[in-house]
mmCIF file of C-alpha atoms and ligand atoms in Angstrom:
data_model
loop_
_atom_site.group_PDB
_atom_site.id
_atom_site.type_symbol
_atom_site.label_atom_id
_atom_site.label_comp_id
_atom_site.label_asym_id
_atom_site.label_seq_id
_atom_site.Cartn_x
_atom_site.Cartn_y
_atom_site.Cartn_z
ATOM 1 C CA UNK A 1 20.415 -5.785 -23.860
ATOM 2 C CA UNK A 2 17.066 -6.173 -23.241
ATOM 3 C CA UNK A 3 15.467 -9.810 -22.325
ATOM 4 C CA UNK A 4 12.314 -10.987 -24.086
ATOM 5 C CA UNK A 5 8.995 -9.976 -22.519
ATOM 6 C CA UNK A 6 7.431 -13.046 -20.650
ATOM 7 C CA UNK A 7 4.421 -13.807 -20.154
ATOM 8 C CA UNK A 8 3.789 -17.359 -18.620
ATOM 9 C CA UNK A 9 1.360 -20.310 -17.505
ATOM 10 C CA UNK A 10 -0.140 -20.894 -13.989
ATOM 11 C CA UNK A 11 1.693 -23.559 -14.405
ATOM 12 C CA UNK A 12 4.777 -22.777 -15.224
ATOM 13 C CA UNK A 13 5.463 -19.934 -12.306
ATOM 14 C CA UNK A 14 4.269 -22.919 -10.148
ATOM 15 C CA UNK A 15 7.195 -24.936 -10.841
ATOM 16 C CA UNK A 16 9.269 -21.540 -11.374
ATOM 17 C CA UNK A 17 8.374 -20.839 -7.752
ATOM 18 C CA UNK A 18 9.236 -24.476 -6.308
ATOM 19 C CA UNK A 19 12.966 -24.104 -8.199
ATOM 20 C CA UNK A 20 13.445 -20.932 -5.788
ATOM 21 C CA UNK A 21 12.316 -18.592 -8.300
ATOM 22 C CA UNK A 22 10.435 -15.461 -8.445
ATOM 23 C CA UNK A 23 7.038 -14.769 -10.865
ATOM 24 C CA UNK A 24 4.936 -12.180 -10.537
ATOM 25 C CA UNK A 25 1.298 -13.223 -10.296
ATOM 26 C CA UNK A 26 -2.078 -11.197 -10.479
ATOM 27 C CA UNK A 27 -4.181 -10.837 -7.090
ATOM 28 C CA UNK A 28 -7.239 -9.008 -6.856
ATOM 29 C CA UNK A 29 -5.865 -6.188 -5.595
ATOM 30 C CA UNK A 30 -2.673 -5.337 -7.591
ATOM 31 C CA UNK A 31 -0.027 -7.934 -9.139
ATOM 32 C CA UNK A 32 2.661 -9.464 -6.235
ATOM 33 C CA UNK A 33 6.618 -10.296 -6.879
ATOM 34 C CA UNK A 34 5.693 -14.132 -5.278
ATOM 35 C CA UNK A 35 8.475 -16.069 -4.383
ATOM 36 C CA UNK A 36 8.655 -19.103 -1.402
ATOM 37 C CA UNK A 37 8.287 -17.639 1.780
ATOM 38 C CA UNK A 38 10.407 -20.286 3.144
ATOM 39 C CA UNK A 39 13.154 -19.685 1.139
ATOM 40 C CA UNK A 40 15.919 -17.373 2.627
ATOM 41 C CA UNK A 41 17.549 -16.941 -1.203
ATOM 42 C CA UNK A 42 14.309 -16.407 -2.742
ATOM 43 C CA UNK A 43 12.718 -14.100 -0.390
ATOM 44 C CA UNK A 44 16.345 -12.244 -1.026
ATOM 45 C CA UNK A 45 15.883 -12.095 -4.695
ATOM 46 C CA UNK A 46 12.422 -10.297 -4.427
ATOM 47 C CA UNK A 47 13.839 -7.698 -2.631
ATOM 48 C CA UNK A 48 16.649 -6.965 -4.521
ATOM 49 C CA UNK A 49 13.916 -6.947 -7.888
ATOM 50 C CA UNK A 50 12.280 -4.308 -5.700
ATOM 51 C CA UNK A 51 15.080 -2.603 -4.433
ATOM 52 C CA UNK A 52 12.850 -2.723 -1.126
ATOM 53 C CA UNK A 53 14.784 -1.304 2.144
ATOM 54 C CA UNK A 54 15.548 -4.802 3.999
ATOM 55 C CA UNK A 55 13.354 -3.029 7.348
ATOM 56 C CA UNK A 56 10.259 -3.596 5.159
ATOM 57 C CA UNK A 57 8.794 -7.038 5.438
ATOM 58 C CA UNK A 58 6.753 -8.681 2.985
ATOM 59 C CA UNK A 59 3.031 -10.166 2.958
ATOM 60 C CA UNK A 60 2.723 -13.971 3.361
ATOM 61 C CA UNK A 61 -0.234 -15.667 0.971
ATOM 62 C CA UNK A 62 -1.833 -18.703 2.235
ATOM 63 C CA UNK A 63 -4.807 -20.648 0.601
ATOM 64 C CA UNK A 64 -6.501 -20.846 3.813
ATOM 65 C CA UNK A 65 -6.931 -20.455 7.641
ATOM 66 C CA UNK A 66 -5.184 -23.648 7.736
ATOM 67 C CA UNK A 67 -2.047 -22.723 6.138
ATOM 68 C CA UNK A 68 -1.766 -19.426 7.734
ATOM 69 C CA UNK A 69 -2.269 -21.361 10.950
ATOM 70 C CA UNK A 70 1.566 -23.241 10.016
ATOM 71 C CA UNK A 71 3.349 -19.583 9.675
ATOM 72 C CA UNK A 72 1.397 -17.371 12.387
ATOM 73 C CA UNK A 73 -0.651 -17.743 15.338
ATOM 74 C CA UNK A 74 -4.453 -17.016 14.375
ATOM 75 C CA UNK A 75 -6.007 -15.787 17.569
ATOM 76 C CA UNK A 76 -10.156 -16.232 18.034
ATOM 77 C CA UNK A 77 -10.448 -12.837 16.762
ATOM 78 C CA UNK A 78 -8.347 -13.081 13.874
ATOM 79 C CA UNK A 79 -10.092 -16.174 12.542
ATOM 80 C CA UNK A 80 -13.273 -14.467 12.797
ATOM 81 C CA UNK A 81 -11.852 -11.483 10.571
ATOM 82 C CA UNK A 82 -10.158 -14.256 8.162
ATOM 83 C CA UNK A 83 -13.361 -16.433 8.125
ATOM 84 C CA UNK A 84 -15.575 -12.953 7.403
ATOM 85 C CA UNK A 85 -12.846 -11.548 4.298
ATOM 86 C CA UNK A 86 -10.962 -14.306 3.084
ATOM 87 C CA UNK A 87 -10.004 -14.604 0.289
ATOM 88 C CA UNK A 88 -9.996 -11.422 0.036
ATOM 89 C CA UNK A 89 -8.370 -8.042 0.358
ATOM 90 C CA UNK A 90 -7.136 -8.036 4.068
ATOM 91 C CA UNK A 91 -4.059 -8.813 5.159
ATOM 92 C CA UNK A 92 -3.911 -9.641 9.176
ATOM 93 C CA UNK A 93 -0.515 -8.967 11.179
ATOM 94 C CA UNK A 94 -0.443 -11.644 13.556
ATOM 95 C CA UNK A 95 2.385 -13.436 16.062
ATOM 96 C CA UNK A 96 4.956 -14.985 13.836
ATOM 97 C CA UNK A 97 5.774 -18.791 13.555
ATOM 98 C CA UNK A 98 8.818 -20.224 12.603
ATOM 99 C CA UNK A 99 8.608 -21.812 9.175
ATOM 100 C CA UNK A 100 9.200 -18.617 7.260
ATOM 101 C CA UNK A 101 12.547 -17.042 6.080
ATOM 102 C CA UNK A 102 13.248 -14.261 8.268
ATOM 103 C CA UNK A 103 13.877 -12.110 6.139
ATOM 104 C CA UNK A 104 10.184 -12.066 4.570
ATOM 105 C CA UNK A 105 9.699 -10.409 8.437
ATOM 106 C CA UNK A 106 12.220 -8.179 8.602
ATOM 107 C CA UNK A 107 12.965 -9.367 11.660
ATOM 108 C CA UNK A 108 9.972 -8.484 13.476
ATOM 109 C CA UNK A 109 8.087 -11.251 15.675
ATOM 110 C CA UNK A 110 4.763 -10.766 13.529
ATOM 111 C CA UNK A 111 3.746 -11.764 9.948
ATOM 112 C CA UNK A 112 1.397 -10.508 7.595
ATOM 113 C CA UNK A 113 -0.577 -12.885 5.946
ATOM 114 C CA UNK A 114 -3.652 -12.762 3.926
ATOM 115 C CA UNK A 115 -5.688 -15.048 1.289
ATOM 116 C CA UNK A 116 -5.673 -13.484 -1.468
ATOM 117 C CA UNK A 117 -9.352 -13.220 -4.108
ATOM 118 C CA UNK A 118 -8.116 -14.684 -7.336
ATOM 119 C CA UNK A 119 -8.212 -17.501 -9.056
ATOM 120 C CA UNK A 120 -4.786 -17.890 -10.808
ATOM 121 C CA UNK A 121 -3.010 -16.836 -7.658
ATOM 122 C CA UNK A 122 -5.236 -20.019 -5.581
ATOM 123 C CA UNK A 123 -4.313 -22.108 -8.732
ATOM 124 C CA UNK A 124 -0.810 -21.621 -8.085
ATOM 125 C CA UNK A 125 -0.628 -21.661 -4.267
ATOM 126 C CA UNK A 126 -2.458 -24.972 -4.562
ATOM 127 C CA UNK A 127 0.189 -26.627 -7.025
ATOM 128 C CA UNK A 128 3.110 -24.741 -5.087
ATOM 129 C CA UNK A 129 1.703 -26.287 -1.892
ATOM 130 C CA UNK A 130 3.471 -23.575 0.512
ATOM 131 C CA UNK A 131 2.512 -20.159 1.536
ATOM 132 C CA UNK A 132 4.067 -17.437 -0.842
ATOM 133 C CA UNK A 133 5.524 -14.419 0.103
ATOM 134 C CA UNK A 134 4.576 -11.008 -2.464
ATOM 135 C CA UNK A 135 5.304 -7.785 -1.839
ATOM 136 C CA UNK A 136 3.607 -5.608 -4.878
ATOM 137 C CA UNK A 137 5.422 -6.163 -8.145
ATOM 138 C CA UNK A 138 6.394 -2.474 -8.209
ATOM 139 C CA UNK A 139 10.022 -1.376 -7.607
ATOM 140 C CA UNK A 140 9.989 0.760 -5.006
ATOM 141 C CA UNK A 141 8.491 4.142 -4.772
ATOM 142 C CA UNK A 142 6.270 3.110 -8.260
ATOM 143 C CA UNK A 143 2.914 2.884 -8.359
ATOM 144 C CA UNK A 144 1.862 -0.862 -7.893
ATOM 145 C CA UNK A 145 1.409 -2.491 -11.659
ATOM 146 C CA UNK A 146 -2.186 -3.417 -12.089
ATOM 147 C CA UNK A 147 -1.996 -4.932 -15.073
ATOM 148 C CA UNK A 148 1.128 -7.509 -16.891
ATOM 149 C CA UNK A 149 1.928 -5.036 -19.168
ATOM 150 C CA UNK A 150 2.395 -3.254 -15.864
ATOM 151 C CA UNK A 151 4.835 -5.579 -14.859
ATOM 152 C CA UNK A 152 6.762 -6.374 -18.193
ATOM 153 C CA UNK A 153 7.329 -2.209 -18.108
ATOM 154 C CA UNK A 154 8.607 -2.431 -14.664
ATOM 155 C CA UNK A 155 11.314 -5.410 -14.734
ATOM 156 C CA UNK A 156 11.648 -4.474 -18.710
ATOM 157 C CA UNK A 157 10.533 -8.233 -18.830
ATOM 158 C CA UNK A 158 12.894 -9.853 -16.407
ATOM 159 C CA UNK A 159 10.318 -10.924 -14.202
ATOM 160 C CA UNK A 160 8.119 -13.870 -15.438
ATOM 161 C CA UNK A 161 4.567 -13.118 -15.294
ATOM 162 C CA UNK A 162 1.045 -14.731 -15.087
ATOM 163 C CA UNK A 163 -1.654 -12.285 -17.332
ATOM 164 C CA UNK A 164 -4.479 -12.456 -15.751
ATOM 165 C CA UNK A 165 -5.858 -9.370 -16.780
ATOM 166 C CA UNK A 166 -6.739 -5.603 -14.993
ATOM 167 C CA UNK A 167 -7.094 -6.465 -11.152
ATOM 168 C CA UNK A 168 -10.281 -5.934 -10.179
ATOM 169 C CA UNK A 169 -9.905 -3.993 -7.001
ATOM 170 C CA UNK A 170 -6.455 -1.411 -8.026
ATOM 171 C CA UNK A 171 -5.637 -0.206 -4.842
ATOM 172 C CA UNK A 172 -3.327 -2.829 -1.977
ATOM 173 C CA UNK A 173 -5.090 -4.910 0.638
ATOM 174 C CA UNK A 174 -5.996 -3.238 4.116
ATOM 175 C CA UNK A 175 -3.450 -4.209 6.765
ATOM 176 C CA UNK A 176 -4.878 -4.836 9.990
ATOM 177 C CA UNK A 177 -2.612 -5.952 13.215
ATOM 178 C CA UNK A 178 -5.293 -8.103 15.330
ATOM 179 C CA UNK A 179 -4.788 -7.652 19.070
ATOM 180 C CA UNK A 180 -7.607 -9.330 21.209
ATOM 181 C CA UNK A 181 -9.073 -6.007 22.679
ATOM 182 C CA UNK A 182 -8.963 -3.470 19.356
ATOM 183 C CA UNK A 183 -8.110 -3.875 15.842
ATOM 184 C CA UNK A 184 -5.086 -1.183 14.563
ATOM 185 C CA UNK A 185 -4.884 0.108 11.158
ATOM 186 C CA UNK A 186 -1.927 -0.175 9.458
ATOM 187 C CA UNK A 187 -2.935 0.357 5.706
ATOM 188 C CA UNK A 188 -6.701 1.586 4.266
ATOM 189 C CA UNK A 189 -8.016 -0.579 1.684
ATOM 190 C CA UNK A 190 -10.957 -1.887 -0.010
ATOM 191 C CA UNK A 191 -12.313 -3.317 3.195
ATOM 192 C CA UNK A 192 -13.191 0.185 5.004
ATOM 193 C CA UNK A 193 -13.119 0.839 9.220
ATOM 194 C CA UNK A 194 -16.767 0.441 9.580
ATOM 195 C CA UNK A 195 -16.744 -2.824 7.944
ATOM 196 C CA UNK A 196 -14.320 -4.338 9.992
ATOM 197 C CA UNK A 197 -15.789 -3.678 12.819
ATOM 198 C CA UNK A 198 -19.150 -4.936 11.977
ATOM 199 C CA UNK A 199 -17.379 -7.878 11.345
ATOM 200 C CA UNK A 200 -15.185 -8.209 14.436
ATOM 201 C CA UNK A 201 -17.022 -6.555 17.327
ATOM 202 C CA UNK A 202 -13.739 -4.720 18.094
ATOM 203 C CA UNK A 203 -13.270 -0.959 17.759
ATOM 204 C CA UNK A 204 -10.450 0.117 14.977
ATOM 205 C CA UNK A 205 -7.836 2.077 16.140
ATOM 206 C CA UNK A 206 -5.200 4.390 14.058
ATOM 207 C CA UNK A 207 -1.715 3.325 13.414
ATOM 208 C CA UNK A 208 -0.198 5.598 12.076
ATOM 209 C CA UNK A 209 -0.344 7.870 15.588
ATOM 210 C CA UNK A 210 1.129 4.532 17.260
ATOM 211 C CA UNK A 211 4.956 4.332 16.036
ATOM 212 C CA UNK A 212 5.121 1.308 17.391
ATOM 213 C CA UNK A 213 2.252 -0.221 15.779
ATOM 214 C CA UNK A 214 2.946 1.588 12.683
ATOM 215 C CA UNK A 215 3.309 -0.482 9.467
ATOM 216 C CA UNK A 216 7.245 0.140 8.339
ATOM 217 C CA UNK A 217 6.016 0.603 4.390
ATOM 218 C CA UNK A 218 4.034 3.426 5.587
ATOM 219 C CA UNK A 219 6.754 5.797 6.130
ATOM 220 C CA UNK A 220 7.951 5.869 3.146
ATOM 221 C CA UNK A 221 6.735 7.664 -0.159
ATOM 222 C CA UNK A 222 4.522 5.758 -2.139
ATOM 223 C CA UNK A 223 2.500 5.309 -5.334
ATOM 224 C CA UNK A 224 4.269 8.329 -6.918
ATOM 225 C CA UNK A 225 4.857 9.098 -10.441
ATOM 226 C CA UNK A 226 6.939 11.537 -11.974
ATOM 227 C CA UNK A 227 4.553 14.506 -12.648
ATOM 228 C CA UNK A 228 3.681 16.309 -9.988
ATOM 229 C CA UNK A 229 0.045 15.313 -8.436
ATOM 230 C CA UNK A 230 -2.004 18.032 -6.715
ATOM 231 C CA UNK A 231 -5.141 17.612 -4.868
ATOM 232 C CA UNK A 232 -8.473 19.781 -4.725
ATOM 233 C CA UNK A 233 -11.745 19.259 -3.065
ATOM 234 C CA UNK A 234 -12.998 22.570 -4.279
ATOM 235 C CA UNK A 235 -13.409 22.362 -8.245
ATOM 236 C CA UNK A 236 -12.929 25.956 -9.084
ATOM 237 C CA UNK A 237 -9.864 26.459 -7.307
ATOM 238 C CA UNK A 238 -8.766 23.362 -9.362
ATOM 239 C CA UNK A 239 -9.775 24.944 -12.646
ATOM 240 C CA UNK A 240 -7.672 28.502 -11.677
ATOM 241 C CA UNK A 241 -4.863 26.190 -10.959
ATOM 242 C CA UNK A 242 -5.268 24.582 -14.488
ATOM 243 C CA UNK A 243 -5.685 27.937 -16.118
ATOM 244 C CA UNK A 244 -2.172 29.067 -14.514
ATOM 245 C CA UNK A 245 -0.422 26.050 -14.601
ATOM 246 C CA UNK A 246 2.575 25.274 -17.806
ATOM 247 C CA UNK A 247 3.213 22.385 -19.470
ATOM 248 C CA UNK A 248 0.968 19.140 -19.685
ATOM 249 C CA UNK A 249 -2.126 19.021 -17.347
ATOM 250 C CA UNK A 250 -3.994 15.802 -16.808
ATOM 251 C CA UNK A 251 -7.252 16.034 -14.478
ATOM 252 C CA UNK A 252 -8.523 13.053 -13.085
ATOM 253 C CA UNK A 253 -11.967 13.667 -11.974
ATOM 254 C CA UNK A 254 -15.055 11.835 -11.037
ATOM 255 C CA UNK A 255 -17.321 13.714 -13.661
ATOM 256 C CA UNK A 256 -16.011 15.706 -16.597
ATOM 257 C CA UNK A 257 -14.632 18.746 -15.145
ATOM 258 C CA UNK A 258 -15.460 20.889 -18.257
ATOM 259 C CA UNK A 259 -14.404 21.650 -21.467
ATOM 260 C CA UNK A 260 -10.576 22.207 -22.834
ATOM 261 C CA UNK A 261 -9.451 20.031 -20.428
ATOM 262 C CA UNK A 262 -7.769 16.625 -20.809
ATOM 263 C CA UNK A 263 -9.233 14.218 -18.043
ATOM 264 C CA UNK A 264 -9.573 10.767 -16.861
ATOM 265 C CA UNK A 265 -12.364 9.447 -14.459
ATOM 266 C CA UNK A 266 -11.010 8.839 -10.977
ATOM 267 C CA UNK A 267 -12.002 5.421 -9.436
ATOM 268 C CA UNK A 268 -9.631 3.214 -7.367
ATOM 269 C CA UNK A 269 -9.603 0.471 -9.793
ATOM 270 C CA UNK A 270 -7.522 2.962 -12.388
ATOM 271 C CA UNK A 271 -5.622 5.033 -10.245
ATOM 272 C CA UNK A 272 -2.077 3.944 -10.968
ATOM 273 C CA UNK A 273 -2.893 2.930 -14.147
ATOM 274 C CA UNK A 274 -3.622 6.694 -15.338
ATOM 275 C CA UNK A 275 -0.606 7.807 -13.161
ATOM 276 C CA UNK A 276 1.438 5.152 -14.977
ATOM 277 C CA UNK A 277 -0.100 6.640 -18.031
ATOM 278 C CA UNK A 278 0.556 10.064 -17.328
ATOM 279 C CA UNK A 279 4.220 9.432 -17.002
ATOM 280 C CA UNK A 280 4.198 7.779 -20.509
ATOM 281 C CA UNK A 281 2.183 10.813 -22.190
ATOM 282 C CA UNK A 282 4.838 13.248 -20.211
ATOM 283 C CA UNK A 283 2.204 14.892 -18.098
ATOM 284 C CA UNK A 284 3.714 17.833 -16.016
ATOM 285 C CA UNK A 285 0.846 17.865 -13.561
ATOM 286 C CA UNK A 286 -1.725 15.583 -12.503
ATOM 287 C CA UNK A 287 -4.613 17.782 -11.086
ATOM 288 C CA UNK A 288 -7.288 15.840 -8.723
ATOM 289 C CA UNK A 289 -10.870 16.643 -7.578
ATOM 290 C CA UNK A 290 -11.239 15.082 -4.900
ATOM 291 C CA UNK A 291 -15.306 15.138 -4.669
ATOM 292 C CA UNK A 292 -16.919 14.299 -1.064
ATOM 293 C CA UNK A 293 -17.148 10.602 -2.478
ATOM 294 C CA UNK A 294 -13.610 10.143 -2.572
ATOM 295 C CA UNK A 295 -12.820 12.503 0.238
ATOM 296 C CA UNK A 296 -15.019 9.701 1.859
ATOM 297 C CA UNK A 297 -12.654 6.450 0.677
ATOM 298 C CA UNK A 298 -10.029 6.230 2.978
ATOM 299 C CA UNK A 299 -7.936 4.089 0.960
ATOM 300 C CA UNK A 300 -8.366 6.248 -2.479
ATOM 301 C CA UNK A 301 -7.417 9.496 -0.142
ATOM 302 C CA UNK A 302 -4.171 7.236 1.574
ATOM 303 C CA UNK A 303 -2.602 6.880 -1.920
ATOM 304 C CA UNK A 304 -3.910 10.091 -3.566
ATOM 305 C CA UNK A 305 -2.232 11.886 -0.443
ATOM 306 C CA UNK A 306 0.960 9.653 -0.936
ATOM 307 C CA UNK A 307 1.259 10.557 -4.680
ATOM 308 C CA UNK A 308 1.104 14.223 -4.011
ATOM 309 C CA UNK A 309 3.419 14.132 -1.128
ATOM 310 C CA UNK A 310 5.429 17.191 -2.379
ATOM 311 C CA UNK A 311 9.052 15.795 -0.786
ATOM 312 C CA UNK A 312 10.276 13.049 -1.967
ATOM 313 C CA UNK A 313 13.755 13.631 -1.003
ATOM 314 C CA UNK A 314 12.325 13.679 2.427
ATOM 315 C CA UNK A 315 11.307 10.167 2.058
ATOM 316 C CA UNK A 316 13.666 6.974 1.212
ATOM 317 C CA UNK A 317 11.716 4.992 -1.476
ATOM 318 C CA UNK A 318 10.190 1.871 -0.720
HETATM 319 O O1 LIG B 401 -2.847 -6.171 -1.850
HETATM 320 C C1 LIG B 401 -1.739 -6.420 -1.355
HETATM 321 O O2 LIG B 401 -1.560 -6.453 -0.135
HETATM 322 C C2 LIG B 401 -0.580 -6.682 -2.305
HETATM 323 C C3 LIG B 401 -0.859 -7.991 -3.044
HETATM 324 C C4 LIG B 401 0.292 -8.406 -3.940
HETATM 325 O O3 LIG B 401 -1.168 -8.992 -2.128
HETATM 326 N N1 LIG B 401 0.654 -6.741 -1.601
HETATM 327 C C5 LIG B 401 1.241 -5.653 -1.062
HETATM 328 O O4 LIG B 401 2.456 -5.900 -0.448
HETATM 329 O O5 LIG B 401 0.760 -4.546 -1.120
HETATM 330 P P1 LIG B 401 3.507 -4.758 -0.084
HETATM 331 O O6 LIG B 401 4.720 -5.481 0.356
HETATM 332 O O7 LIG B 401 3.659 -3.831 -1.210
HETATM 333 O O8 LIG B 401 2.889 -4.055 1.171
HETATM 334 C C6 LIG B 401 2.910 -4.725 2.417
HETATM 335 C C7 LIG B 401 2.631 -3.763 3.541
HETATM 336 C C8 LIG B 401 3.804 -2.831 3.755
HETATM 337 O O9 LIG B 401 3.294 -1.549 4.111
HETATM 338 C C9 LIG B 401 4.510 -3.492 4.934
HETATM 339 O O10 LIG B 401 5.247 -2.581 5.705
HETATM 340 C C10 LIG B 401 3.345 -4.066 5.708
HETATM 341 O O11 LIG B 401 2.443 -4.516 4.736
HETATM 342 N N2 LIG B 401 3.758 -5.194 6.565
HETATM 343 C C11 LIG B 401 4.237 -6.388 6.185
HETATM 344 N N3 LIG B 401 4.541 -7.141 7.251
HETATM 345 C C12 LIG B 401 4.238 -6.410 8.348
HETATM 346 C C13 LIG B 401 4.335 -6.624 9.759
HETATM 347 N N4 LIG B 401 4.805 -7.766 10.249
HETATM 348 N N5 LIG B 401 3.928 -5.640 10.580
HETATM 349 C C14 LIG B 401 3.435 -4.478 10.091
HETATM 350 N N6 LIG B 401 3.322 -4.213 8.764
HETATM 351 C C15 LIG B 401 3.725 -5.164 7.905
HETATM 352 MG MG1 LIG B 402 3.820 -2.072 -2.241
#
């Protein structure tokens, strides 16, 4: 039987949360399964709502410098980056404290923390008074839900949810581990390479040539829907494929790609919400232009590559 659809109050997933309880809440970026990050049980629950392999760990939100200051060690370098971004959309991986479950680390000796851009989400960290862990509020191997509606779909209303509208940025936070000599990349996001190091003085490094360094959600398939996703940088070859392909084409495209042809606009803030879409309409193949302006967003290009990987038996997913 299905449960009722809920949608709830700031308030309300604040004292849902301090019961041990998960809500989903809206961030900037893309909505988060929050739960107590100091809670063993609770940090449990979101990853059995995710169905997330127990080797991925989860990002910790704090209000503040402060409170990330009780759960990780913040380094000179990394308070500089967290003084520059937050709150905003970059998550640092720093030395671990104890204080969180240890599960929401999988076990590793760092943490990922970040403040996160939005006002509910503060509203409720404030009244919650503890950091909160959130992974995305997808179940694994979805696209992350960037809207309630998103959410409700997802956990067919199981989950509790804050509505605080479309995020604003669509696409996860960049994940950064801070070392005091270089700065490795672990996830592109909104906040780009050559931004961070303006900010930081420190040169930014690859990490997904570093196994070591490498974040453990990146090896798995992402952000993929059901129809098959294809990417072009070269228009007309995208047009012969749509000429020769069967069944439902969708082209997501920066400009209008011509006429006969159903299309969406391509920006980061929609992504998953026209791949979401797409699997709704029953779109057999999602074709992309990907123009030198997106070939130039790192983070768009991350998940566009990630939704077209062709294998995904090849891939457990997260
Ligand atoms: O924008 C975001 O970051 C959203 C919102 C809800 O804040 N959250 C999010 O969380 O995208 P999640 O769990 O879907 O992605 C977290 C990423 C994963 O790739 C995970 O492997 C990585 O961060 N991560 C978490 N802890 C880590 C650690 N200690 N070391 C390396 N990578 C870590
Ligand atoms: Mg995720």
């Amino acid at each position: 039987m299905e449960r009722p659809l809920s949608i709830i109050s700031a308030a309300d997933a604040a004292e849902r949360l301090g019961k041990g309880l998960v809500v989903a809440l809206p961030t900037e970026t893309v909505y988060g399964l929050a739960a107590l990050a100091s809670s063993a049980d609770a940090v449990h629950a979101i990853y059995r709502l995710k169905g997330r392999p127990a080797d991925n760990p989860l990002i910790v939100h704090v209000t503040d410098i402060d409170q990330a200051h009780t759960v990780a060690v913040v380094t000179p370098e990394a308070r500089r980056l967290a003084a520059a971004f937050w709150p905003g959309p970059l998550t640092l991986v720093l030395e671990r404290r104890t204080g969180v479950a240890e599960a929401v680390a999988a076990g590793l000796p760092t943490l990922a923390v970040r403040a996160p851009d939005h006002a509910i989400f503060q509203e409720v960290l404030r009244a919650v008074g503890q950091p909160l862990a959130a992974p995305s509020a997808n179940p694994s191997g979805a696209p992350s839900p960037t809207t309630a509606q998103h959410v409700l779909q997802d956990h067919r209303g199981g989950v509790p949810v804050v509505d605080g509208g479309p995020c604003r940025g669509g696409l996860e936070s960049t994940v950064v581990r801070v070392e005091p000599d270089r700065l490795v990349l672990l996830r592109p996001g909104a906040i780009d390479r050559a931004t961070l190091e303006a900010a930081s003085g420190l040169p930014v490094v690859d990490g997904s040539s570093d196994a070591k360094a490498a974040s453990p959600g990146t090896r798995y398939r992402h952000y993929a829907p059901r129809a098959r996703v294809r990417l072009f940088t070269d228009l007309s070859v995208l047009l012969h494929a749509a000429e020769t392909a069967s069944g439902r084409i969708l082209v997501l495209a920066t400009i209008d790609p011509g006429p006969g042809l159903e299309w969406q606009p391509l920006q980061a803030q929609t992504l998953y919400a026209e791949l979401r879409a797409a699997d709704d309409l029953r779109v057999d193949e999602i074709l992309v232009h990907c123009d030198r302006d997106t070939v130039g967003n790192e983070a768009l290009m991350d998940r566009l590559t990630r939704a077209a990987a062709s294998d995904p038996g090849k891939h457990e997913r997260t």
